[in-house]
Short mmCIF file of C-alpha atoms in Angstrom, two decimals:
data_model
loop_
_atom_site.label_atom_id
_atom_site.label_comp_id
_atom_site.label_asym_id
_atom_site.label_seq_id
_atom_site.Cartn_x
_atom_site.Cartn_y
_atom_site.Cartn_z
CA MET A 13 73.26 7.26 -130.39
CA GLU A 14 72.45 6.85 -126.72
CA ARG A 15 73.30 10.49 -125.92
CA CYS A 16 71.25 11.63 -128.92
CA SER A 17 68.23 9.56 -127.81
CA ARG A 18 68.33 10.93 -124.23
CA GLY A 19 68.51 14.52 -125.56
CA HIS A 20 65.54 13.88 -127.81
CA MET A 21 63.45 12.54 -124.91
CA GLN A 22 64.28 15.51 -122.65
CA ALA A 23 63.32 17.91 -125.43
CA LYS A 24 60.04 16.04 -125.86
CA LYS A 25 59.29 16.37 -122.10
CA ARG A 26 60.01 20.10 -122.15
CA TYR A 27 57.68 20.47 -125.12
CA LEU A 28 54.85 18.60 -123.33
CA ILE A 29 55.31 20.74 -120.20
CA LEU A 30 55.19 23.95 -122.22
CA LEU A 31 52.14 22.69 -124.11
CA SER A 32 50.31 21.84 -120.88
CA ALA A 33 51.18 25.21 -119.31
CA GLY A 34 49.94 26.98 -122.42
CA ALA A 35 46.68 25.05 -122.40
CA CYS A 36 46.13 25.99 -118.73
CA LEU A 37 46.76 29.66 -119.46
CA VAL A 38 44.30 29.59 -122.35
CA LEU A 39 41.68 27.88 -120.14
CA LEU A 40 42.15 30.38 -117.30
CA PHE A 41 41.97 33.29 -119.72
CA TYR A 42 38.80 31.86 -121.23
CA LEU A 43 37.12 31.31 -117.86
CA GLY A 44 38.24 34.73 -116.64
CA GLY A 45 36.84 36.32 -119.77
CA VAL A 46 33.43 34.73 -119.09
CA THR A 47 33.17 35.49 -115.39
CA LEU A 48 34.73 38.94 -115.20
CA PRO A 49 31.87 40.78 -116.93
CA ALA A 50 29.35 39.03 -114.64
CA ALA A 51 31.37 40.07 -111.61
CA SER A 52 31.51 43.59 -112.95
CA ARG A 53 27.73 43.66 -113.33
CA SER A 54 27.34 42.29 -109.80
CA ARG A 55 29.45 45.07 -108.34
CA HIS A 56 27.43 47.61 -110.31
CA ASP A 57 24.14 46.15 -109.07
CA ARG A 58 25.31 46.11 -105.45
CA SER A 59 26.50 49.70 -105.56
CA ARG A 60 23.19 50.71 -107.04
CA HIS A 61 21.36 49.08 -104.07
CA GLY A 62 23.51 50.77 -101.46
CA TYR A 63 26.21 48.10 -101.01
CA ARG A 64 29.62 49.33 -99.85
CA PRO A 65 32.88 47.27 -99.82
CA ASP A 66 33.41 48.10 -96.13
CA GLN A 67 29.89 46.97 -95.18
CA PRO A 68 29.76 43.28 -94.13
CA TRP A 69 25.97 42.91 -94.58
CA PRO A 70 23.89 44.04 -97.56
CA HIS A 71 21.91 47.25 -97.19
CA PHE A 72 18.20 46.89 -97.93
CA SER A 73 16.65 50.12 -99.14
CA ASP A 74 13.26 48.59 -99.94
CA PRO A 75 10.38 49.67 -97.63
CA LEU A 76 9.07 47.16 -95.08
CA HIS A 77 6.16 44.99 -96.15
CA LEU A 78 2.79 45.86 -94.73
CA PHE A 79 1.82 43.80 -91.67
CA LEU A 80 -0.55 40.94 -92.39
CA PRO A 81 -2.66 39.17 -89.77
CA LEU A 82 -1.92 35.51 -89.18
CA ASP A 83 -4.93 34.37 -91.16
CA GLN A 84 -3.56 36.13 -94.29
CA THR A 85 -0.04 34.67 -94.19
CA ASP A 86 -0.83 31.37 -95.83
CA THR A 87 1.68 31.86 -98.63
CA GLU A 88 4.18 29.50 -100.19
CA GLU A 89 7.13 31.23 -98.50
CA TYR A 90 5.41 31.23 -95.12
CA ASN A 91 4.60 27.53 -95.29
CA LEU A 92 8.27 26.69 -95.91
CA HIS A 93 9.28 27.94 -92.46
CA ILE A 94 6.59 26.56 -90.14
CA SER A 95 5.99 23.06 -88.88
CA PRO A 96 2.82 21.05 -89.61
CA ARG A 97 1.72 21.59 -86.02
CA GLN A 98 2.08 25.37 -86.37
CA LYS A 99 0.02 25.21 -89.55
CA ARG A 100 -2.75 23.50 -87.60
CA ASP A 101 -2.51 26.09 -84.85
CA VAL A 102 -3.02 28.91 -87.35
CA ASN A 103 -6.40 27.44 -88.22
CA THR A 104 -7.58 27.01 -84.63
CA SER A 105 -10.03 29.30 -82.93
CA VAL A 106 -7.59 30.96 -80.56
CA TYR A 107 -5.17 32.19 -83.21
CA LYS A 108 -7.42 33.51 -85.96
CA GLY A 109 -8.75 36.56 -84.09
CA LYS A 110 -5.65 37.08 -81.99
CA ARG A 111 -5.45 40.79 -82.77
CA CYS A 112 -9.05 41.58 -81.86
CA ARG A 113 -9.64 44.45 -79.44
CA MET A 114 -12.75 46.35 -78.40
CA ASP A 115 -12.10 49.14 -80.90
CA SER A 116 -11.61 46.72 -83.81
CA CYS A 117 -13.90 43.72 -83.19
CA PHE A 118 -16.80 45.10 -81.14
CA ASP A 119 -19.70 47.14 -82.54
CA PHE A 120 -20.63 49.75 -79.93
CA SER A 121 -23.46 51.13 -82.07
CA GLN A 122 -25.60 48.15 -81.09
CA CYS A 123 -25.26 49.14 -77.43
CA GLN A 124 -26.28 52.76 -78.03
CA LYS A 125 -29.77 51.79 -79.15
CA SER A 126 -31.15 50.17 -75.99
CA GLY A 127 -28.26 50.22 -73.55
CA PHE A 128 -26.37 47.15 -72.40
CA LYS A 129 -28.72 44.26 -73.17
CA VAL A 130 -27.75 40.60 -73.42
CA TYR A 131 -29.46 38.12 -75.70
CA VAL A 132 -29.28 34.36 -75.13
CA TYR A 133 -29.92 32.16 -78.15
CA PRO A 134 -32.95 29.84 -77.79
CA GLN A 135 -31.97 26.32 -76.85
CA GLN A 136 -32.06 24.02 -79.83
CA LYS A 137 -34.04 20.82 -79.63
CA GLY A 138 -31.90 17.76 -78.97
CA GLU A 139 -28.82 19.74 -77.90
CA LYS A 140 -27.36 18.61 -74.59
CA ILE A 141 -26.35 21.29 -72.08
CA SER A 142 -24.27 20.64 -68.99
CA GLU A 143 -25.58 21.68 -65.59
CA SER A 144 -22.81 24.26 -65.24
CA TYR A 145 -23.62 25.95 -68.54
CA GLN A 146 -27.32 25.86 -67.75
CA ILE A 147 -26.57 27.79 -64.54
CA ILE A 148 -24.71 30.46 -66.56
CA LEU A 149 -27.59 30.85 -69.02
CA SER A 150 -30.24 30.89 -66.30
CA THR A 151 -28.31 33.52 -64.34
CA ILE A 152 -28.08 35.78 -67.39
CA GLU A 153 -31.74 35.30 -68.27
CA GLY A 154 -32.72 36.19 -64.70
CA SER A 155 -30.71 39.42 -64.69
CA ARG A 156 -31.92 42.95 -65.52
CA PHE A 157 -29.63 42.98 -68.57
CA TYR A 158 -31.43 40.16 -70.38
CA THR A 159 -33.52 40.77 -73.48
CA SER A 160 -35.46 38.30 -75.57
CA ASP A 161 -35.27 40.65 -78.56
CA PRO A 162 -32.01 40.21 -80.54
CA GLY A 163 -32.64 43.56 -82.22
CA GLN A 164 -32.08 45.31 -78.88
CA ALA A 165 -29.08 43.24 -77.84
CA CYS A 166 -25.59 44.58 -77.34
CA LEU A 167 -24.10 41.19 -76.40
CA PHE A 168 -24.96 37.68 -77.61
CA ILE A 169 -24.54 34.40 -75.70
CA LEU A 170 -24.68 30.98 -77.38
CA SER A 171 -27.06 28.33 -76.14
CA LEU A 172 -24.62 25.74 -77.52
CA ASP A 173 -22.52 24.39 -74.65
CA THR A 174 -18.90 25.48 -75.14
CA LEU A 175 -17.70 24.95 -71.55
CA ASP A 176 -15.96 21.61 -72.09
CA ARG A 177 -13.98 21.34 -75.31
CA ASP A 178 -11.98 18.28 -74.31
CA GLN A 179 -12.73 15.64 -76.94
CA LEU A 180 -12.35 12.89 -74.33
CA SER A 181 -15.07 14.40 -72.13
CA PRO A 182 -18.67 13.10 -72.16
CA GLN A 183 -19.79 16.76 -72.11
CA TYR A 184 -18.06 17.48 -75.45
CA VAL A 185 -20.48 18.81 -78.08
CA HIS A 186 -19.74 17.44 -81.54
CA ASN A 187 -20.01 19.31 -84.86
CA LEU A 188 -19.90 22.64 -83.04
CA LYS A 189 -18.08 24.30 -85.93
CA THR A 190 -20.98 23.73 -88.32
CA LYS A 191 -23.62 24.56 -85.74
CA VAL A 192 -22.04 27.90 -84.86
CA GLN A 193 -21.47 28.93 -88.49
CA ASN A 194 -25.15 28.24 -89.27
CA LEU A 195 -26.43 30.64 -86.60
CA PRO A 196 -28.23 33.52 -88.39
CA LEU A 197 -26.91 36.17 -85.95
CA TRP A 198 -23.33 34.90 -85.71
CA ASN A 199 -21.77 37.62 -87.94
CA ASP A 200 -18.26 36.15 -87.54
CA GLY A 201 -18.68 36.25 -83.75
CA ARG A 202 -18.90 40.04 -83.45
CA ASN A 203 -20.46 41.14 -80.11
CA HIS A 204 -20.56 37.50 -78.96
CA LEU A 205 -19.12 36.16 -75.70
CA ILE A 206 -17.95 32.53 -75.59
CA PHE A 207 -17.63 30.73 -72.23
CA ASN A 208 -15.05 27.98 -71.83
CA LEU A 209 -13.61 26.09 -68.86
CA TYR A 210 -11.74 23.21 -70.51
CA SER A 211 -10.04 23.02 -73.91
CA GLY A 212 -7.87 20.57 -75.79
CA THR A 213 -7.04 17.05 -74.68
CA TRP A 214 -4.50 15.73 -72.20
CA PRO A 215 -1.52 15.80 -72.30
CA ASP A 216 -1.22 18.67 -74.84
CA TYR A 217 -4.13 21.01 -74.02
CA THR A 218 -3.61 23.25 -77.05
CA GLU A 219 -6.53 25.58 -76.14
CA ASP A 220 -8.24 24.56 -79.37
CA LEU A 221 -12.00 24.95 -79.01
CA GLY A 222 -12.69 23.00 -82.18
CA PHE A 223 -14.33 25.93 -83.97
CA ASP A 224 -13.38 29.40 -85.14
CA ILE A 225 -14.54 32.00 -82.60
CA GLY A 226 -13.96 34.74 -85.16
CA GLN A 227 -14.31 38.18 -83.56
CA ALA A 228 -16.03 36.86 -80.42
CA MET A 229 -14.73 37.60 -76.93
CA LEU A 230 -13.62 34.68 -74.81
CA ALA A 231 -14.45 34.16 -71.14
CA LYS A 232 -12.05 31.31 -70.40
CA ALA A 233 -10.40 29.52 -67.51
CA SER A 234 -6.71 28.62 -67.62
CA ILE A 235 -6.06 30.77 -70.67
CA SER A 236 -2.40 31.26 -71.49
CA THR A 237 -0.80 34.69 -71.55
CA GLU A 238 0.20 34.09 -75.18
CA ASN A 239 -3.43 33.81 -76.29
CA PHE A 240 -5.11 36.23 -73.86
CA ARG A 241 -6.23 39.45 -75.56
CA PRO A 242 -6.05 42.31 -73.01
CA HIS A 243 -9.19 44.41 -72.49
CA PHE A 244 -11.09 42.00 -74.75
CA ASP A 245 -11.05 38.51 -73.25
CA VAL A 246 -12.13 37.70 -69.70
CA SER A 247 -10.12 35.37 -67.45
CA ILE A 248 -12.43 33.32 -65.23
CA PRO A 249 -11.72 30.63 -62.61
CA LEU A 250 -12.73 27.01 -62.91
CA PHE A 251 -15.97 26.28 -61.07
CA SER A 252 -18.00 23.15 -60.54
CA LYS A 253 -21.72 22.55 -61.03
CA ASP A 254 -22.10 22.87 -57.24
CA HIS A 255 -20.78 26.43 -57.20
CA LEU A 256 -23.16 28.96 -55.64
CA ARG A 257 -25.08 31.16 -58.05
CA THR A 258 -24.76 34.18 -55.76
CA GLY A 259 -21.92 35.53 -53.67
CA GLY A 260 -23.36 34.60 -50.27
CA GLU A 261 -24.40 36.98 -47.52
CA ARG A 262 -23.50 40.65 -47.78
CA GLY A 263 -20.58 41.80 -45.67
CA PHE A 264 -19.14 38.32 -45.22
CA LEU A 265 -15.68 39.67 -46.03
CA LYS A 266 -14.97 42.00 -43.10
CA TYR A 267 -13.47 45.40 -43.80
CA ASN A 268 -9.71 45.60 -43.32
CA THR A 269 -9.47 42.04 -42.01
CA ILE A 270 -6.58 39.98 -43.31
CA PRO A 271 -7.03 37.08 -43.63
CA PRO A 272 -10.85 37.17 -43.84
CA PHE A 273 -13.01 35.28 -41.36
CA ARG A 274 -13.57 32.05 -43.17
CA LYS A 275 -12.85 28.40 -42.52
CA TYR A 276 -10.85 27.75 -45.70
CA MET A 277 -8.34 30.13 -47.21
CA LEU A 278 -7.46 28.00 -50.24
CA VAL A 279 -9.16 24.93 -51.69
CA PHE A 280 -8.26 22.97 -54.80
CA LYS A 281 -9.65 19.66 -55.98
CA GLY A 282 -8.64 18.09 -59.26
CA LYS A 283 -6.48 15.61 -61.10
CA ARG A 284 -2.78 15.33 -60.30
CA TYR A 285 -1.22 14.73 -63.69
CA LEU A 286 1.52 12.15 -63.22
CA THR A 287 3.02 13.01 -66.61
CA GLY A 288 2.65 15.72 -69.20
CA ILE A 289 1.73 19.40 -68.91
CA GLY A 290 0.78 20.50 -65.40
CA SER A 291 2.37 17.57 -63.56
CA ASP A 292 5.24 19.58 -62.03
CA THR A 293 2.95 22.40 -60.90
CA ARG A 294 0.40 20.23 -59.17
CA ASN A 295 3.03 18.08 -57.52
CA ALA A 296 4.57 21.25 -56.08
CA LEU A 297 1.20 22.36 -54.67
CA HIS A 298 1.14 19.26 -52.50
CA HIS A 299 3.61 20.83 -50.08
CA VAL A 300 1.29 23.70 -49.06
CA HIS A 301 -1.55 21.33 -48.13
CA ASN A 302 -2.18 21.33 -44.36
CA ALA A 303 -5.67 19.72 -44.28
CA GLU A 304 -6.99 22.66 -42.21
CA ASP A 305 -7.43 26.00 -43.95
CA VAL A 306 -5.36 25.08 -47.03
CA VAL A 307 -6.82 21.96 -48.64
CA LEU A 308 -5.45 20.58 -51.89
CA LEU A 309 -7.02 17.31 -52.98
CA THR A 310 -5.71 15.52 -56.06
CA THR A 311 -6.32 12.14 -57.64
CA CYS A 312 -3.96 10.04 -59.74
CA LYS A 313 -6.87 8.42 -61.58
CA HIS A 314 -6.49 10.11 -64.92
CA GLY A 315 -6.28 8.26 -68.20
CA LYS A 316 -6.46 4.53 -68.80
CA ASP A 317 -2.81 3.82 -67.98
CA TRP A 318 -2.46 5.97 -64.85
CA GLN A 319 -1.36 2.95 -62.77
CA LYS A 320 1.79 2.61 -64.90
CA HIS A 321 2.92 6.00 -63.57
CA LYS A 322 1.62 5.49 -60.05
CA ASP A 323 3.88 6.78 -57.25
CA ALA A 324 4.03 6.31 -53.46
CA ARG A 325 1.56 9.14 -52.79
CA CYS A 326 -1.21 7.99 -55.09
CA ASP A 327 -3.12 5.67 -52.71
CA LYS A 328 -3.30 8.28 -49.96
CA ASP A 329 -4.13 11.11 -52.37
CA ASN A 330 -6.88 9.08 -54.05
CA ALA A 331 -8.44 8.21 -50.69
CA GLU A 332 -8.53 11.84 -49.53
CA TYR A 333 -9.86 12.97 -52.88
CA ASP A 334 -12.73 10.44 -52.75
CA LYS A 335 -13.75 11.65 -49.29
#
């Protein structure tokens, strides 16, 4: 009876094993029957689009999409791949007309009527204008290129002060975006020239002017090479309100004389940023200062917490700067 019972149990095990193996085969056959046609279709589709088994990457036969300017790329797919900061940058003044050039954003027909004439917008009542910007406007109005008739103008200059676009500055003009857009001759900035010395706020200085310059040209100091539009924008140096309106006496720079006959060869006076953008550059400039013909004066007094970052040079630098 014992031998018979053991034989029965072994036969039962063999039966279960065969049953399990059969079930697995049926399952594999079923799954294979479902997926094989799909795989076959996939191979057919790939071969139809130029895919070859020996080619590791797919071959795209579709034509390239037409190029779209940055202000037309606000699509769902585009927004998935850019950061929130980049999205803000797209809407700033510097980036919107980045592809402007003279042949695409300047109307030469206006200059053919009366020659090169410059119109300065009338100053609006209650609008504050810095002394430096007033000098620029007065110089233009006193030149032979000035016209008081906008119909004869080839170039337009705003009376709104755009020189200082640092929101922390007392010279910052608020609501400039609305004021510019409401100008009757604005025309998306075409044939306009915008002057700017300072933009953004420490420590980022994003070159954001706070309004869309549209198709206007930009005469700007410290403009980055990434944003500068060749043969369209104008790179200008920083200058103070005490800067001379004219170039001094004629012939002051002697012919073929290097260096020229002048007391100072290089002068810089400004803030020495202890942290943030520009700090490394201005700290490096300290080493070429000789207090004779190369004079570089910097102050550490910048921002409310400048004393937290104060270094051993600050007291001496601040004293020379104040002199």
